[in-house]
XYZ file of C-alpha atoms in Angstrom:
378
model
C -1.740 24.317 -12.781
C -4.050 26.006 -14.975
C -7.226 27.931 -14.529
C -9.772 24.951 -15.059
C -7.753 22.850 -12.565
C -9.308 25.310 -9.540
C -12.059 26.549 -7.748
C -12.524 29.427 -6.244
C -13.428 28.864 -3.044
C -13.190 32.548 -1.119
C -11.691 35.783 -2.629
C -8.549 35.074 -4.016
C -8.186 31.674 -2.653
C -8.310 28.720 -5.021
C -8.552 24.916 -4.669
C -8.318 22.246 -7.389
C -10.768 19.913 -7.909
C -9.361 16.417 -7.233
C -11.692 13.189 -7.533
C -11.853 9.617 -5.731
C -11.949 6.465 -7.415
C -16.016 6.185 -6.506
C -16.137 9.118 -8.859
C -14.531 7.491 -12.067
C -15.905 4.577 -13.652
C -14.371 2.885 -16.389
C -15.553 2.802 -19.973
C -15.364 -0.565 -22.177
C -13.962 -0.601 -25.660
C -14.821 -1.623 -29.123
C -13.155 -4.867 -27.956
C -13.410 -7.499 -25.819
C -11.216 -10.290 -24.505
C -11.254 -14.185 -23.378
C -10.414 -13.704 -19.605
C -7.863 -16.598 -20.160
C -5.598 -14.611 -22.060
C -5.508 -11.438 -20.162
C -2.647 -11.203 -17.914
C -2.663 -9.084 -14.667
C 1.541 -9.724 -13.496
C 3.451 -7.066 -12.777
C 7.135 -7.055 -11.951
C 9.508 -4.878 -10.041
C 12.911 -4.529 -10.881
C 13.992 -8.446 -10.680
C 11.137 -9.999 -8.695
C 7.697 -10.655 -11.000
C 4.088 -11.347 -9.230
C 1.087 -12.880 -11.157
C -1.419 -10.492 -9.025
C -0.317 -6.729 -8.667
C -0.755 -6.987 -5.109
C 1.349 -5.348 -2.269
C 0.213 -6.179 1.597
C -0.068 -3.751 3.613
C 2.334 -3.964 6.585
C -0.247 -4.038 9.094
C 0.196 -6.780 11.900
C -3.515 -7.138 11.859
C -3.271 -8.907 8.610
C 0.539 -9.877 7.865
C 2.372 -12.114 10.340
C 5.534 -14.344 8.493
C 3.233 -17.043 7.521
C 0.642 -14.577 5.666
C 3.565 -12.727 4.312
C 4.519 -15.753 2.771
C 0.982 -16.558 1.545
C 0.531 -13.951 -0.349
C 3.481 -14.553 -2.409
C 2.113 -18.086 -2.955
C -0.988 -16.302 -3.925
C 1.132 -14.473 -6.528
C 1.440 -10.980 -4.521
C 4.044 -9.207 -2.610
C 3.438 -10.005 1.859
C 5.249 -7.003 3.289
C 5.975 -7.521 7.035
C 6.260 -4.148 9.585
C 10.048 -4.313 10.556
C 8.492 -2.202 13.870
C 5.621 -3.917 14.183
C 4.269 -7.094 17.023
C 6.466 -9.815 15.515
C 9.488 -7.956 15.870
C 8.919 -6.846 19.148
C 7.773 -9.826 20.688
C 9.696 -13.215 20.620
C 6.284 -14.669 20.178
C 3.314 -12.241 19.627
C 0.161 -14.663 19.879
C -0.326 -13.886 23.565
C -0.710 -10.090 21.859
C -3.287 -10.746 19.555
C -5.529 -13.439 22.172
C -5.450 -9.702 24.442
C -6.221 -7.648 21.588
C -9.015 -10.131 20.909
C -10.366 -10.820 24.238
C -10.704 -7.046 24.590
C -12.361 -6.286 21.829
C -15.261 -8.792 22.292
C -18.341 -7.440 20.073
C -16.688 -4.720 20.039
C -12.765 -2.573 19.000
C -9.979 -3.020 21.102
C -9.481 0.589 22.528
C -6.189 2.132 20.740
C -4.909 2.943 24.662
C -4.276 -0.974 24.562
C -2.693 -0.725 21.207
C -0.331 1.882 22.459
C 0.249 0.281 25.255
C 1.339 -3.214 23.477
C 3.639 -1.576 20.902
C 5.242 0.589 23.794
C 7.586 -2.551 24.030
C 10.965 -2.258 21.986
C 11.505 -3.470 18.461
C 14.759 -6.066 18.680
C 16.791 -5.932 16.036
C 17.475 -9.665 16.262
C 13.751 -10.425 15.561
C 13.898 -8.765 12.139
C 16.956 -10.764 10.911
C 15.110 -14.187 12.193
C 11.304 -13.152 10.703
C 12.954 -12.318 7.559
C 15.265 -15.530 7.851
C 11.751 -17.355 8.481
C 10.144 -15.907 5.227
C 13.154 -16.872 3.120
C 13.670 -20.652 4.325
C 9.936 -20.562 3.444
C 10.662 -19.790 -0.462
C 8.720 -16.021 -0.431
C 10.366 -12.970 -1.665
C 10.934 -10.915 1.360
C 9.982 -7.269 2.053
C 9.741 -5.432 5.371
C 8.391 -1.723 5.863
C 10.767 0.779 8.118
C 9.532 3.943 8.742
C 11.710 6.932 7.492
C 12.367 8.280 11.209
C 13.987 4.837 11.924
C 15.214 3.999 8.392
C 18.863 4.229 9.077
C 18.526 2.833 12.869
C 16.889 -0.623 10.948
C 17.224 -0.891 7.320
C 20.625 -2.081 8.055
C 19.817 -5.070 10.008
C 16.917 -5.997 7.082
C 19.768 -5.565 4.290
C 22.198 -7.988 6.484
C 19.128 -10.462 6.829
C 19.262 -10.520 2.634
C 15.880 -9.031 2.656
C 15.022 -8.440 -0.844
C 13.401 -5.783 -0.884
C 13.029 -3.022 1.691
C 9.358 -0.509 1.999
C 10.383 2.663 3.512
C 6.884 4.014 4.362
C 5.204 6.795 6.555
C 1.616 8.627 5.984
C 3.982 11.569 4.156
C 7.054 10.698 2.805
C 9.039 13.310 1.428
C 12.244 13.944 -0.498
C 13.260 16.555 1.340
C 12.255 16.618 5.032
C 13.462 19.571 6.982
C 14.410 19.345 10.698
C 16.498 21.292 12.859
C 16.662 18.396 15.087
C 19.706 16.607 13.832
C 20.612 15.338 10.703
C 17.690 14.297 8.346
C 17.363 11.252 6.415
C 18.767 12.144 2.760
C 16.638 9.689 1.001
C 18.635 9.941 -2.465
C 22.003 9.625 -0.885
C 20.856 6.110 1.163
C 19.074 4.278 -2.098
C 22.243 5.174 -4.084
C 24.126 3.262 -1.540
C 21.872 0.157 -1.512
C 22.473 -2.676 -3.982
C 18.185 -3.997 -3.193
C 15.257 -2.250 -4.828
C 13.187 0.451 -2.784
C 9.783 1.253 -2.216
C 9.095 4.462 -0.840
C 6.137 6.754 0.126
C 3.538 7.826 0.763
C 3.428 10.733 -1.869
C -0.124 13.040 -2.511
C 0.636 15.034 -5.893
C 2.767 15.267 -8.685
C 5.969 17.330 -7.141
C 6.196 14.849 -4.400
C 5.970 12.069 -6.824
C 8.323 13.011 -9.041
C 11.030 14.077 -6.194
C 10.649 10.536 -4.838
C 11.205 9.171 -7.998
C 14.265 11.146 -8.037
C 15.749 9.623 -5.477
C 16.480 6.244 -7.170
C 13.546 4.304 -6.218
C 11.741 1.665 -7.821
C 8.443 2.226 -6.762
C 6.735 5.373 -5.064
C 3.225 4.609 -2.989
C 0.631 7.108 -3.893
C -1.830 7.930 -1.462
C -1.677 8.463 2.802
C -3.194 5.271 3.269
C -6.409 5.988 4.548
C -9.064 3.249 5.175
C -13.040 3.354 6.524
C -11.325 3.497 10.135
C -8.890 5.905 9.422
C -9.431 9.513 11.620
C -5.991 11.456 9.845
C -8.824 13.754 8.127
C -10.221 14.309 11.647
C -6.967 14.868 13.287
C -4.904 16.536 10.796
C -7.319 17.594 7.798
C -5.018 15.364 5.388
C -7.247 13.619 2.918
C -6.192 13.603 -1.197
C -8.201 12.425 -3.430
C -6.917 9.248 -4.406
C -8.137 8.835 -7.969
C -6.749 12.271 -9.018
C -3.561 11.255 -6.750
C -2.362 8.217 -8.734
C -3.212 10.272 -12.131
C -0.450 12.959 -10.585
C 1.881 10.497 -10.158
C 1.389 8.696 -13.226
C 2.257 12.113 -14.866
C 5.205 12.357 -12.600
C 6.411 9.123 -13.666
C 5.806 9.785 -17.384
C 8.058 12.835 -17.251
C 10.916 10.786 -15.198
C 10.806 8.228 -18.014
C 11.583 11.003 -20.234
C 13.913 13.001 -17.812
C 15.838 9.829 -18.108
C 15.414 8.055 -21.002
C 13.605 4.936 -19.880
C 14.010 4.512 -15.985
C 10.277 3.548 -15.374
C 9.263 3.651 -11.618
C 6.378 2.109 -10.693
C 3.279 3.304 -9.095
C 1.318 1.849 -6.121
C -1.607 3.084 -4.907
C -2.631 2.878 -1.468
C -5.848 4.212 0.233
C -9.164 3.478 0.623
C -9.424 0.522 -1.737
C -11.463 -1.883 -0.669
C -13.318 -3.782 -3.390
C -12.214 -5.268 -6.796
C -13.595 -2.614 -8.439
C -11.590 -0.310 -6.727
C -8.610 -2.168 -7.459
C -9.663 -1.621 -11.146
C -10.419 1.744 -10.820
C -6.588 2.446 -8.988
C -4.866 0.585 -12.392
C -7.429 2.263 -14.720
C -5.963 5.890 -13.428
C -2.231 4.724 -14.057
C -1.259 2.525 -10.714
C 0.936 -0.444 -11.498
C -0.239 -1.993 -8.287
C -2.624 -1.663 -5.114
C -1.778 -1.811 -1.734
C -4.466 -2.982 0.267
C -4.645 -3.764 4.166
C -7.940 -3.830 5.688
C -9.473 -5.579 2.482
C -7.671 -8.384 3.796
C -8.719 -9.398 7.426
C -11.624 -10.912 6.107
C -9.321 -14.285 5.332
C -8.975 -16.983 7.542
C -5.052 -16.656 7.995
C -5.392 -12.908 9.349
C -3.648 -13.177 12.351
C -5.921 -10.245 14.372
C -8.756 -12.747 13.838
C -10.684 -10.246 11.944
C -9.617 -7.245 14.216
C -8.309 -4.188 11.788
C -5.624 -1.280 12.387
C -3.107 0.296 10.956
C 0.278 1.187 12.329
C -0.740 5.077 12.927
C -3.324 3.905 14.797
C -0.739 2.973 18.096
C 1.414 6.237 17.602
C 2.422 7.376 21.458
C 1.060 10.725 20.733
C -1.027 11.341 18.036
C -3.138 7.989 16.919
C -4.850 8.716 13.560
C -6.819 5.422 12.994
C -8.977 3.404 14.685
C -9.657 -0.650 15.766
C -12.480 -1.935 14.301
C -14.773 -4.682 15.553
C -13.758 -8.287 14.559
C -15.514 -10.069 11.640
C -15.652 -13.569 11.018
C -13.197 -14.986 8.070
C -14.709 -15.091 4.962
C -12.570 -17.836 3.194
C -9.071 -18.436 2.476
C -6.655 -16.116 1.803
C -6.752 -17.436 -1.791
C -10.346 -16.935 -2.216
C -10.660 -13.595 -1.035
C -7.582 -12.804 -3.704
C -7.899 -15.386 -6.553
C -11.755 -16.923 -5.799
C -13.902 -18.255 -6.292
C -15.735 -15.851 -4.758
C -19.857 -16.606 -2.613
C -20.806 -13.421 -2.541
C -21.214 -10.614 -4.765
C -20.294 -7.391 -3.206
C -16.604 -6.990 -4.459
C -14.949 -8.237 -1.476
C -13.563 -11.757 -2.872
C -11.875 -13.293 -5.668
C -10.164 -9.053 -5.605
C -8.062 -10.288 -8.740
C -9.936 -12.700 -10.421
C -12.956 -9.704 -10.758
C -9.698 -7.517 -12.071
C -8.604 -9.946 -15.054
C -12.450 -9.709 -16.198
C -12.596 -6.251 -16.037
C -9.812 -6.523 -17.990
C -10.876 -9.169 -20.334
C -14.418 -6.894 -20.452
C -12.217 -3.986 -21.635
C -9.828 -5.787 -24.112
C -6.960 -5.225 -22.699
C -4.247 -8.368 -22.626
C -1.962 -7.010 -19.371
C -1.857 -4.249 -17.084
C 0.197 -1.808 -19.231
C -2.599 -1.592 -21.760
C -5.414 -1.662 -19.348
C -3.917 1.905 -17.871
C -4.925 3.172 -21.432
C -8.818 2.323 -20.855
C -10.948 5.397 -20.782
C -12.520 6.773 -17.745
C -15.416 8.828 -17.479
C -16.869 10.605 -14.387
C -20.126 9.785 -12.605
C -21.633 8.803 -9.616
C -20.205 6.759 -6.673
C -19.539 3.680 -7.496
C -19.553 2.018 -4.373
């Protein structure tokens, strides 16, 4: 890190200066494009999407049938392996108490604990991954890495295809005196499916995940408007200057390697198309996006949003929010058409315009648009 990279912010104490995506914008070209020949798929080792879209595994907006959705949609549904529908045999009950306690207002997270105090079954993973399959949907499901080699093996016997191994921090080298720890290189060898792994905040952390095999590292810990892990734990990165670490990280992997290309997905407060444009423009091959999300009419919370730290036993680090009324369609809030004109629909329509605005044909050449800084954006 050199000199201009930092502050100083106390005698002999430095910081570097890291930026959001609010604080880039991006800066059109000489040329533009017809929007009908821009192309915005992306594709992970075998499995291509038309939208680079991965769901967030958050029960308040993927259940099997959403999951499934959004791969009609032309994303990636990721279901929570340890999440309500693999707990309970049916989970509706679940959400109609969630719901009814949350009137106006958020459920409190004591209720959220208390709901996800019941056991993940095994069996339940095999049959919602089973359901997503019969239903024609590429399959994914999110483990997190304290439970990785407890349930990735009863995903991989399902024939999911491909398996999310995600926490706020993910590193390559975790250090415990508690046991043996999870030797992330030494399990992806030993899988014949593609891996997603993260989340990972800078460049060394980046480039160790992609180290360990994987074929796609989350950048980013994930943090949304309800999120409280600054609060709690002072964690909070910069997510604009995040993805352009890890794009750096991958860079020098290609090289390190001689072609193994592993791709980037950003996840963290990304909320609007722009933002989603913003995340690609500073080197993400994809977004993962959550909250955005439980504005369609096939969220199963009913509009209620959390995220899976926000039930931890012991240390919660996000909060409920209030339910909102559905918007329109899952398809409309991804593809359009969009009603209203704050960002919040048609997420990847608004991208392959952006695109088309730029001159950029796909999402490879779009990651070469210039940036500039300025004010927020949003």
């Amino acid at each position: 890190m050199s000199a201009r990279d930092t502050v100083e912010i106390g005698l002999n104490r430095f910081a570097r200066q890291g930026y959001d995506l609010d604080e880039v914008s991006i800066v059109p070209s000489r040329r533009t494009r017809d929007v009908d020949d821009v192309s915005t798929a992306w594709q992970i080792d075998a499995f291509r999407f038309e939208i680079p879209l991965v769901a967030s595994p958050s029960d308040a907006v993927i259940s099997p049938a959403t999951a499934v959705a959004v791969g009609k949609a032309g994303g990636l549904g990721v279901l929570n392996a340890e999440g309500l529908w693999t707990r309970y045999e049916d989970p509706e009950p679940v959400y109609r108490k969630l719901r009814d306690a949350a009137g106006p207002d958020a459920p409190p997270v004591s209720l959220l604990q208390d709901v996800y105090a019941e056991p993940v079954k095994p069996e339940l993973i095999a049959a919602r991954i089973e359901e997503m399959r019969d239903a024609g949907a590429t399959t994914a499901v999110r483990v997190s890495p304290q439970h990785t080699e407890q349930l990735a093996p009863v995903a991989l016997g399902a024939g999911v295809d491909l398996l999310v191994i995600q926490g706020t921090i993910v590193s390559a080298e975790h250090v415990t005196t508690q046991g043996d720890a999870l030797n992330l290189k030494q399990f992806i060898a030993d899988l014949d499916v593609p891996v997603i792994v993260g989340g990972a905040a800078n460049y060394t952390t980046a480039l160790h995940l992609m180290r360990t095999g994987a074929a796609g590292v989350i950048v980013g810990v994930g943090a949304d408007s309800f999120s409280t892990g600054d609060a709690v734990m002072g964690i909070r990165v910069p997510l604009a200057s995040a993805i352009a670490d890890a794009a750096a990280a991958r860079r020098d992997y290609l090289d390190e390697t001689g072609g193994r290309y592993v791709h980037v997905i950003a996840n963290g407060r990304i909320e609007t198309s722009g933002a989603i444009a913003r995340a690609l423009a500073c080197g993400a091959d994809a977004v993962q996006l959550g909250e955005p999300l439980r504005i369609a009419a096939e969220a199963p919370a009913g509009g209620i949003w959390w995220d899976s730290v926000a039930a931890h036993p012991r240390l919660p680090r996000g909060g409920t929010s209030a339910p909102v009324g559905p918007v329109g369609s899952l398809e409309q809030v991804l593809l359009g058409p969009a009603e209203t004109s704050d960002g919040r629909t048609n997420l990847f329509g608004a991208l392959a315009r952006t695109m088309a605005k730029t001159g950029y044909r796909d999402l490879k050449e779009f990651q070469r648009v210039d940036l500039v800084l300025g004010g927020r954006a949003d």
